[in-house]
Amino acid sequence: MPNQEVMSRFFLYFMPVIISVSAIFFPLGLTLYWFIGNIFMIAQQIVANKVATHKKKAKKISD
């Protein structure tokens, strides 16, 4: 069974390729939905990471 790092690397590099190739055969609306959804998920993750980092720094300062 592959470890988590190998699986993460697979999903990071190969899944966008697989989705892009399969998107050619799907209707434009579905492809656009996937693309916009991924943009929102990336933005959400960036905000969540910044909030978590800010909370860690604030806790470190208060301790």
PDB file of N, CA, C and O in Angstrom, chain B, residues numbered from 101:
ATOM      1  N   MET B 101       0.848  -1.184   0.000  1.00  0.00           N
ATOM      2  CA  MET B 101       0.000   0.000   0.000  1.00  0.00           C
ATOM      3  C   MET B 101       0.890   1.242   0.000  1.00  0.00           C
ATOM      4  O   MET B 101       1.746   1.385   0.873  1.00  0.00           O
ATOM      5  N   PRO B 102       0.701   2.130  -0.956  1.00  0.00           N
ATOM      6  CA  PRO B 102       1.536   3.335  -1.010  1.00  0.00           C
ATOM      7  C   PRO B 102       1.273   4.244   0.190  1.00  0.00           C
ATOM      8  O   PRO B 102       0.169   4.305   0.731  1.00  0.00           O
ATOM      9  N   ASN B 103       2.330   4.940   0.577  1.00  0.00           N
ATOM     10  CA  ASN B 103       2.149   5.836   1.721  1.00  0.00           C
ATOM     11  C   ASN B 103       1.424   7.109   1.291  1.00  0.00           C
ATOM     12  O   ASN B 103       1.175   7.333   0.106  1.00  0.00           O
ATOM     13  N   GLN B 104       1.098   7.921   2.266  1.00  0.00           N
ATOM     14  CA  GLN B 104       0.271   9.102   2.006  1.00  0.00           C
ATOM     15  C   GLN B 104       0.983  10.119   1.120  1.00  0.00           C
ATOM     16  O   GLN B 104       0.339  10.779   0.306  1.00  0.00           O
ATOM     17  N   GLU B 105       2.293  10.255   1.265  1.00  0.00           N
ATOM     18  CA  GLU B 105       3.040  11.224   0.451  1.00  0.00           C
ATOM     19  C   GLU B 105       2.984  10.860  -1.029  1.00  0.00           C
ATOM     20  O   GLU B 105       2.836  11.735  -1.882  1.00  0.00           O
ATOM     21  N   VAL B 106       3.103   9.575  -1.331  1.00  0.00           N
ATOM     22  CA  VAL B 106       3.047   9.131  -2.729  1.00  0.00           C
ATOM     23  C   VAL B 106       1.661   9.389  -3.309  1.00  0.00           C
ATOM     24  O   VAL B 106       1.534   9.852  -4.443  1.00  0.00           O
ATOM     25  N   MET B 107       0.632   9.089  -2.535  1.00  0.00           N
ATOM     26  CA  MET B 107      -0.732   9.321  -3.012  1.00  0.00           C
ATOM     27  C   MET B 107      -1.000  10.814  -3.201  1.00  0.00           C
ATOM     28  O   MET B 107      -1.646  11.211  -4.171  1.00  0.00           O
ATOM     29  N   SER B 108      -0.510  11.629  -2.290  1.00  0.00           N
ATOM     30  CA  SER B 108      -0.696  13.079  -2.424  1.00  0.00           C
ATOM     31  C   SER B 108      -0.011  13.600  -3.673  1.00  0.00           C
ATOM     32  O   SER B 108      -0.562  14.437  -4.389  1.00  0.00           O
ATOM     33  N   ARG B 109       1.180  13.109  -3.933  1.00  0.00           N
ATOM     34  CA  ARG B 109       1.913  13.533  -5.128  1.00  0.00           C
ATOM     35  C   ARG B 109       1.162  13.103  -6.387  1.00  0.00           C
ATOM     36  O   ARG B 109       1.098  13.854  -7.360  1.00  0.00           O
ATOM     37  N   PHE B 110       0.594  11.897  -6.371  1.00  0.00           N
ATOM     38  CA  PHE B 110      -0.181  11.418  -7.510  1.00  0.00           C
ATOM     39  C   PHE B 110      -1.358  12.348  -7.788  1.00  0.00           C
ATOM     40  O   PHE B 110      -1.566  12.780  -8.922  1.00  0.00           O
ATOM     41  N   PHE B 111      -2.124  12.651  -6.741  1.00  0.00           N
ATOM     42  CA  PHE B 111      -3.292  13.507  -6.927  1.00  0.00           C
ATOM     43  C   PHE B 111      -2.903  14.917  -7.334  1.00  0.00           C
ATOM     44  O   PHE B 111      -3.624  15.566  -8.092  1.00  0.00           O
ATOM     45  N   LEU B 112      -1.773  15.395  -6.840  1.00  0.00           N
ATOM     46  CA  LEU B 112      -1.337  16.748  -7.162  1.00  0.00           C
ATOM     47  C   LEU B 112      -0.976  16.896  -8.632  1.00  0.00           C
ATOM     48  O   LEU B 112      -1.313  17.905  -9.252  1.00  0.00           O
ATOM     49  N   TYR B 113      -0.296  15.905  -9.198  1.00  0.00           N
ATOM     50  CA  TYR B 113       0.216  16.041 -10.565  1.00  0.00           C
ATOM     51  C   TYR B 113      -0.621  15.334 -11.632  1.00  0.00           C
ATOM     52  O   TYR B 113      -0.755  15.849 -12.742  1.00  0.00           O
ATOM     53  N   PHE B 114      -1.179  14.179 -11.323  1.00  0.00           N
ATOM     54  CA  PHE B 114      -1.833  13.402 -12.369  1.00  0.00           C
ATOM     55  C   PHE B 114      -3.338  13.623 -12.468  1.00  0.00           C
ATOM     56  O   PHE B 114      -3.904  13.515 -13.556  1.00  0.00           O
ATOM     57  N   MET B 115      -3.990  13.928 -11.364  1.00  0.00           N
ATOM     58  CA  MET B 115      -5.434  14.129 -11.435  1.00  0.00           C
ATOM     59  C   MET B 115      -5.830  15.324 -12.303  1.00  0.00           C
ATOM     60  O   MET B 115      -6.807  15.216 -13.044  1.00  0.00           O
ATOM     61  N   PRO B 116      -5.124  16.457 -12.250  1.00  0.00           N
ATOM     62  CA  PRO B 116      -5.488  17.537 -13.178  1.00  0.00           C
ATOM     63  C   PRO B 116      -5.364  17.124 -14.645  1.00  0.00           C
ATOM     64  O   PRO B 116      -6.164  17.539 -15.484  1.00  0.00           O
ATOM     65  N   VAL B 117      -4.365  16.312 -14.944  1.00  0.00           N
ATOM     66  CA  VAL B 117      -4.197  15.831 -16.321  1.00  0.00           C
ATOM     67  C   VAL B 117      -5.356  14.916 -16.693  1.00  0.00           C
ATOM     68  O   VAL B 117      -5.931  15.046 -17.773  1.00  0.00           O
ATOM     69  N   ILE B 118      -5.692  14.008 -15.818  1.00  0.00           N
ATOM     70  CA  ILE B 118      -6.787  13.074 -16.091  1.00  0.00           C
ATOM     71  C   ILE B 118      -8.106  13.832 -16.249  1.00  0.00           C
ATOM     72  O   ILE B 118      -8.884  13.535 -17.155  1.00  0.00           O
ATOM     73  N   ILE B 119      -8.360  14.794 -15.385  1.00  0.00           N
ATOM     74  CA  ILE B 119      -9.595  15.575 -15.481  1.00  0.00           C
ATOM     75  C   ILE B 119      -9.613  16.401 -16.760  1.00  0.00           C
ATOM     76  O   ILE B 119     -10.647  16.511 -17.418  1.00  0.00           O
ATOM     77  N   SER B 120      -8.465  16.984 -17.113  1.00  0.00           N
ATOM     78  CA  SER B 120      -8.403  17.791 -18.344  1.00  0.00           C
ATOM     79  C   SER B 120      -8.690  16.949 -19.576  1.00  0.00           C
ATOM     80  O   SER B 120      -9.428  17.378 -20.463  1.00  0.00           O
ATOM     81  N   VAL B 121      -8.121  15.771 -19.637  1.00  0.00           N
ATOM     82  CA  VAL B 121      -8.349  14.895 -20.790  1.00  0.00           C
ATOM     83  C   VAL B 121      -9.806  14.443 -20.833  1.00  0.00           C
ATOM     84  O   VAL B 121     -10.425  14.438 -21.896  1.00  0.00           O
ATOM     85  N   SER B 122     -10.353  14.065 -19.680  1.00  0.00           N
ATOM     86  CA  SER B 122     -11.747  13.616 -19.681  1.00  0.00           C
ATOM     87  C   SER B 122     -12.710  14.773 -19.934  1.00  0.00           C
ATOM     88  O   SER B 122     -13.810  14.558 -20.443  1.00  0.00           O
ATOM     89  N   ALA B 123     -12.309  16.001 -19.585  1.00  0.00           N
ATOM     90  CA  ALA B 123     -13.181  17.164 -19.791  1.00  0.00           C
ATOM     91  C   ALA B 123     -13.431  17.433 -21.269  1.00  0.00           C
ATOM     92  O   ALA B 123     -14.433  18.050 -21.628  1.00  0.00           O
ATOM     93  N   ILE B 124     -12.532  16.977 -22.118  1.00  0.00           N
ATOM     94  CA  ILE B 124     -12.719  17.160 -23.558  1.00  0.00           C
ATOM     95  C   ILE B 124     -14.010  16.479 -24.023  1.00  0.00           C
ATOM     96  O   ILE B 124     -14.674  16.946 -24.948  1.00  0.00           O
ATOM     97  N   PHE B 125     -14.349  15.374 -23.369  1.00  0.00           N
ATOM     98  CA  PHE B 125     -15.494  14.584 -23.802  1.00  0.00           C
ATOM     99  C   PHE B 125     -16.791  14.950 -23.076  1.00  0.00           C
ATOM    100  O   PHE B 125     -17.853  14.432 -23.421  1.00  0.00           O
ATOM    101  N   PHE B 126     -16.723  15.823 -22.089  1.00  0.00           N
ATOM    102  CA  PHE B 126     -17.910  16.235 -21.357  1.00  0.00           C
ATOM    103  C   PHE B 126     -18.447  17.541 -21.924  1.00  0.00           C
ATOM    104  O   PHE B 126     -17.717  18.270 -22.596  1.00  0.00           O
ATOM    105  N   PRO B 127     -19.707  17.843 -21.663  1.00  0.00           N
ATOM    106  CA  PRO B 127     -20.266  19.124 -22.093  1.00  0.00           C
ATOM    107  C   PRO B 127     -19.525  20.288 -21.427  1.00  0.00           C
ATOM    108  O   PRO B 127     -18.957  20.136 -20.345  1.00  0.00           O
ATOM    109  N   LEU B 128     -19.539  21.421 -22.071  1.00  0.00           N
ATOM    110  CA  LEU B 128     -18.816  22.594 -21.582  1.00  0.00           C
ATOM    111  C   LEU B 128     -19.284  23.016 -20.193  1.00  0.00           C
ATOM    112  O   LEU B 128     -18.469  23.441 -19.374  1.00  0.00           O
ATOM    113  N   GLY B 129     -20.565  22.909 -19.919  1.00  0.00           N
ATOM    114  CA  GLY B 129     -21.086  23.321 -18.613  1.00  0.00           C
ATOM    115  C   GLY B 129     -20.454  22.555 -17.465  1.00  0.00           C
ATOM    116  O   GLY B 129     -20.131  23.147 -16.436  1.00  0.00           O
ATOM    117  N   LEU B 130     -20.272  21.257 -17.619  1.00  0.00           N
ATOM    118  CA  LEU B 130     -19.662  20.446 -16.570  1.00  0.00           C
ATOM    119  C   LEU B 130     -18.201  20.816 -16.382  1.00  0.00           C
ATOM    120  O   LEU B 130     -17.725  20.922 -15.251  1.00  0.00           O
ATOM    121  N   THR B 131     -17.492  21.011 -17.476  1.00  0.00           N
ATOM    122  CA  THR B 131     -16.090  21.409 -17.399  1.00  0.00           C
ATOM    123  C   THR B 131     -15.961  22.769 -16.725  1.00  0.00           C
ATOM    124  O   THR B 131     -15.086  22.963 -15.881  1.00  0.00           O
ATOM    125  N   LEU B 132     -16.820  23.702 -17.090  1.00  0.00           N
ATOM    126  CA  LEU B 132     -16.802  25.029 -16.476  1.00  0.00           C
ATOM    127  C   LEU B 132     -17.135  24.940 -14.989  1.00  0.00           C
ATOM    128  O   LEU B 132     -16.528  25.642 -14.180  1.00  0.00           O
ATOM    129  N   TYR B 133     -18.079  24.098 -14.622  1.00  0.00           N
ATOM    130  CA  TYR B 133     -18.442  23.888 -13.217  1.00  0.00           C
ATOM    131  C   TYR B 133     -17.244  23.365 -12.432  1.00  0.00           C
ATOM    132  O   TYR B 133     -16.959  23.858 -11.340  1.00  0.00           O
ATOM    133  N   TRP B 134     -16.543  22.379 -12.970  1.00  0.00           N
ATOM    134  CA  TRP B 134     -15.352  21.839 -12.304  1.00  0.00           C
ATOM    135  C   TRP B 134     -14.290  22.917 -12.135  1.00  0.00           C
ATOM    136  O   TRP B 134     -13.699  23.054 -11.064  1.00  0.00           O
ATOM    137  N   PHE B 135     -14.054  23.674 -13.188  1.00  0.00           N
ATOM    138  CA  PHE B 135     -13.009  24.694 -13.158  1.00  0.00           C
ATOM    139  C   PHE B 135     -13.315  25.769 -12.118  1.00  0.00           C
ATOM    140  O   PHE B 135     -12.461  26.105 -11.297  1.00  0.00           O
ATOM    141  N   ILE B 136     -14.527  26.305 -12.153  1.00  0.00           N
ATOM    142  CA  ILE B 136     -14.912  27.357 -11.210  1.00  0.00           C
ATOM    143  C   ILE B 136     -14.922  26.810  -9.781  1.00  0.00           C
ATOM    144  O   ILE B 136     -14.484  27.486  -8.850  1.00  0.00           O
ATOM    145  N   GLY B 137     -15.418  25.600  -9.613  1.00  0.00           N
ATOM    146  CA  GLY B 137     -15.419  24.979  -8.286  1.00  0.00           C
ATOM    147  C   GLY B 137     -14.013  24.825  -7.730  1.00  0.00           C
ATOM    148  O   GLY B 137     -13.781  25.065  -6.545  1.00  0.00           O
ATOM    149  N   ASN B 138     -13.080  24.427  -8.577  1.00  0.00           N
ATOM    150  CA  ASN B 138     -11.695  24.283  -8.132  1.00  0.00           C
ATOM    151  C   ASN B 138     -11.075  25.625  -7.780  1.00  0.00           C
ATOM    152  O   ASN B 138     -10.304  25.716  -6.825  1.00  0.00           O
ATOM    153  N   ILE B 139     -11.397  26.660  -8.529  1.00  0.00           N
ATOM    154  CA  ILE B 139     -10.881  27.994  -8.213  1.00  0.00           C
ATOM    155  C   ILE B 139     -11.374  28.424  -6.831  1.00  0.00           C
ATOM    156  O   ILE B 139     -10.600  28.943  -6.028  1.00  0.00           O
ATOM    157  N   PHE B 140     -12.666  28.206  -6.553  1.00  0.00           N
ATOM    158  CA  PHE B 140     -13.197  28.555  -5.238  1.00  0.00           C
ATOM    159  C   PHE B 140     -12.565  27.719  -4.129  1.00  0.00           C
ATOM    160  O   PHE B 140     -12.283  28.242  -3.051  1.00  0.00           O
ATOM    161  N   MET B 141     -12.340  26.432  -4.376  1.00  0.00           N
ATOM    162  CA  MET B 141     -11.713  25.586  -3.362  1.00  0.00           C
ATOM    163  C   MET B 141     -10.280  26.023  -3.071  1.00  0.00           C
ATOM    164  O   MET B 141      -9.847  26.006  -1.919  1.00  0.00           O
ATOM    165  N   ILE B 142      -9.546  26.413  -4.105  1.00  0.00           N
ATOM    166  CA  ILE B 142      -8.177  26.899  -3.909  1.00  0.00           C
ATOM    167  C   ILE B 142      -8.195  28.179  -3.079  1.00  0.00           C
ATOM    168  O   ILE B 142      -7.408  28.325  -2.144  1.00  0.00           O
ATOM    169  N   ALA B 143      -9.087  29.100  -3.418  1.00  0.00           N
ATOM    170  CA  ALA B 143      -9.189  30.353  -2.664  1.00  0.00           C
ATOM    171  C   ALA B 143      -9.579  30.083  -1.212  1.00  0.00           C
ATOM    172  O   ALA B 143      -9.042  30.704  -0.295  1.00  0.00           O
ATOM    173  N   GLN B 144     -10.499  29.169  -1.011  1.00  0.00           N
ATOM    174  CA  GLN B 144     -10.937  28.827   0.337  1.00  0.00           C
ATOM    175  C   GLN B 144      -9.779  28.234   1.142  1.00  0.00           C
ATOM    176  O   GLN B 144      -9.625  28.547   2.323  1.00  0.00           O
ATOM    177  N   GLN B 145      -8.976  27.391   0.524  1.00  0.00           N
ATOM    178  CA  GLN B 145      -7.848  26.783   1.220  1.00  0.00           C
ATOM    179  C   GLN B 145      -6.788  27.818   1.571  1.00  0.00           C
ATOM    180  O   GLN B 145      -6.190  27.756   2.645  1.00  0.00           O
ATOM    181  N   ILE B 146      -6.553  28.763   0.674  1.00  0.00           N
ATOM    182  CA  ILE B 146      -5.582  29.834   0.948  1.00  0.00           C
ATOM    183  C   ILE B 146      -6.037  30.658   2.150  1.00  0.00           C
ATOM    184  O   ILE B 146      -5.241  30.953   3.041  1.00  0.00           O
ATOM    185  N   VAL B 147      -7.311  31.028   2.173  1.00  0.00           N
ATOM    186  CA  VAL B 147      -7.843  31.803   3.300  1.00  0.00           C
ATOM    187  C   VAL B 147      -7.756  30.994   4.592  1.00  0.00           C
ATOM    188  O   VAL B 147      -7.353  31.525   5.626  1.00  0.00           O
ATOM    189  N   ALA B 148      -8.127  29.727   4.543  1.00  0.00           N
ATOM    190  CA  ALA B 148      -8.074  28.884   5.741  1.00  0.00           C
ATOM    191  C   ALA B 148      -6.645  28.752   6.261  1.00  0.00           C
ATOM    192  O   ALA B 148      -6.423  28.784   7.472  1.00  0.00           O
ATOM    193  N   ASN B 149      -5.683  28.606   5.366  1.00  0.00           N
ATOM    194  CA  ASN B 149      -4.285  28.505   5.786  1.00  0.00           C
ATOM    195  C   ASN B 149      -3.811  29.800   6.434  1.00  0.00           C
ATOM    196  O   ASN B 149      -3.100  29.768   7.439  1.00  0.00           O
ATOM    197  N   LYS B 150      -4.198  30.933   5.869  1.00  0.00           N
ATOM    198  CA  LYS B 150      -3.793  32.224   6.445  1.00  0.00           C
ATOM    199  C   LYS B 150      -4.418  32.425   7.819  1.00  0.00           C
ATOM    200  O   LYS B 150      -3.752  32.913   8.732  1.00  0.00           O
ATOM    201  N   VAL B 151      -5.683  32.059   7.980  1.00  0.00           N
ATOM    202  CA  VAL B 151      -6.349  32.200   9.276  1.00  0.00           C
ATOM    203  C   VAL B 151      -5.674  31.299  10.302  1.00  0.00           C
ATOM    204  O   VAL B 151      -5.425  31.724  11.430  1.00  0.00           O
ATOM    205  N   ALA B 152      -5.379  30.065   9.923  1.00  0.00           N
ATOM    206  CA  ALA B 152      -4.733  29.133  10.845  1.00  0.00           C
ATOM    207  C   ALA B 152      -3.350  29.631  11.242  1.00  0.00           C
ATOM    208  O   ALA B 152      -2.970  29.537  12.409  1.00  0.00           O
ATOM    209  N   THR B 153      -2.596  30.159  10.286  1.00  0.00           N
ATOM    210  CA  THR B 153      -1.268  30.691  10.579  1.00  0.00           C
ATOM    211  C   THR B 153      -1.373  31.890  11.515  1.00  0.00           C
ATOM    212  O   THR B 153      -0.583  32.030  12.449  1.00  0.00           O
ATOM    213  N   HIS B 154      -2.352  32.750  11.258  1.00  0.00           N
ATOM    214  CA  HIS B 154      -2.548  33.931  12.107  1.00  0.00           C
ATOM    215  C   HIS B 154      -2.902  33.513  13.536  1.00  0.00           C
ATOM    216  O   HIS B 154      -2.396  34.092  14.497  1.00  0.00           O
ATOM    217  N   LYS B 155      -3.771  32.505  13.673  1.00  0.00           N
ATOM    218  CA  LYS B 155      -4.157  32.037  15.006  1.00  0.00           C
ATOM    219  C   LYS B 155      -2.964  31.427  15.738  1.00  0.00           C
ATOM    220  O   LYS B 155      -2.806  31.632  16.941  1.00  0.00           O
ATOM    221  N   LYS B 156      -2.127  30.683  15.023  1.00  0.00           N
ATOM    222  CA  LYS B 156      -0.941  30.090  15.650  1.00  0.00           C
ATOM    223  C   LYS B 156       0.019  31.170  16.129  1.00  0.00           C
ATOM    224  O   LYS B 156       0.571  31.079  17.226  1.00  0.00           O
ATOM    225  N   LYS B 157       0.215  32.196  15.300  1.00  0.00           N
ATOM    226  CA  LYS B 157       1.108  33.294  15.691  1.00  0.00           C
ATOM    227  C   LYS B 157       0.544  34.043  16.891  1.00  0.00           C
ATOM    228  O   LYS B 157       1.290  34.393  17.805  1.00  0.00           O
ATOM    229  N   ALA B 158      -0.760  34.293  16.901  1.00  0.00           N
ATOM    230  CA  ALA B 158      -1.389  34.999  18.015  1.00  0.00           C
ATOM    231  C   ALA B 158      -1.277  34.185  19.301  1.00  0.00           C
ATOM    232  O   ALA B 158      -1.028  34.743  20.370  1.00  0.00           O
ATOM    233  N   LYS B 159      -1.458  32.890  19.203  1.00  0.00           N
ATOM    234  CA  LYS B 159      -1.350  32.026  20.382  1.00  0.00           C
ATOM    235  C   LYS B 159       0.085  31.995  20.881  1.00  0.00           C
ATOM    236  O   LYS B 159       0.328  32.018  22.088  1.00  0.00           O
ATOM    237  N   LYS B 160       1.035  31.943  19.955  1.00  0.00           N
ATOM    238  CA  LYS B 160       2.449  31.918  20.325  1.00  0.00           C
ATOM    239  C   LYS B 160       2.835  33.212  21.036  1.00  0.00           C
ATOM    240  O   LYS B 160       3.594  33.184  22.005  1.00  0.00           O
ATOM    241  N   ILE B 161       2.319  34.344  20.561  1.00  0.00           N
ATOM    242  CA  ILE B 161       2.620  35.639  21.176  1.00  0.00           C
ATOM    243  C   ILE B 161       1.999  35.725  22.571  1.00  0.00           C
ATOM    244  O   ILE B 161       2.622  36.241  23.499  1.00  0.00           O
ATOM    245  N   SER B 162       0.776  35.222  22.716  1.00  0.00           N
ATOM    246  CA  SER B 162       0.093  35.310  24.011  1.00  0.00           C
ATOM    247  C   SER B 162       0.690  34.371  25.051  1.00  0.00           C
ATOM    248  O   SER B 162       0.539  34.600  26.251  1.00  0.00           O
ATOM    249  N   ASP B 163       1.362  33.324  24.606  1.00  0.00           N
ATOM    250  CA  ASP B 163       1.992  32.379  25.554  1.00  0.00           C
ATOM    251  C   ASP B 163       3.285  32.897  26.003  1.00  0.00           C
ATOM    252  O   ASP B 163       3.966  32.251  26.799  1.00  0.00           O
TER     253      ASP B 163
END
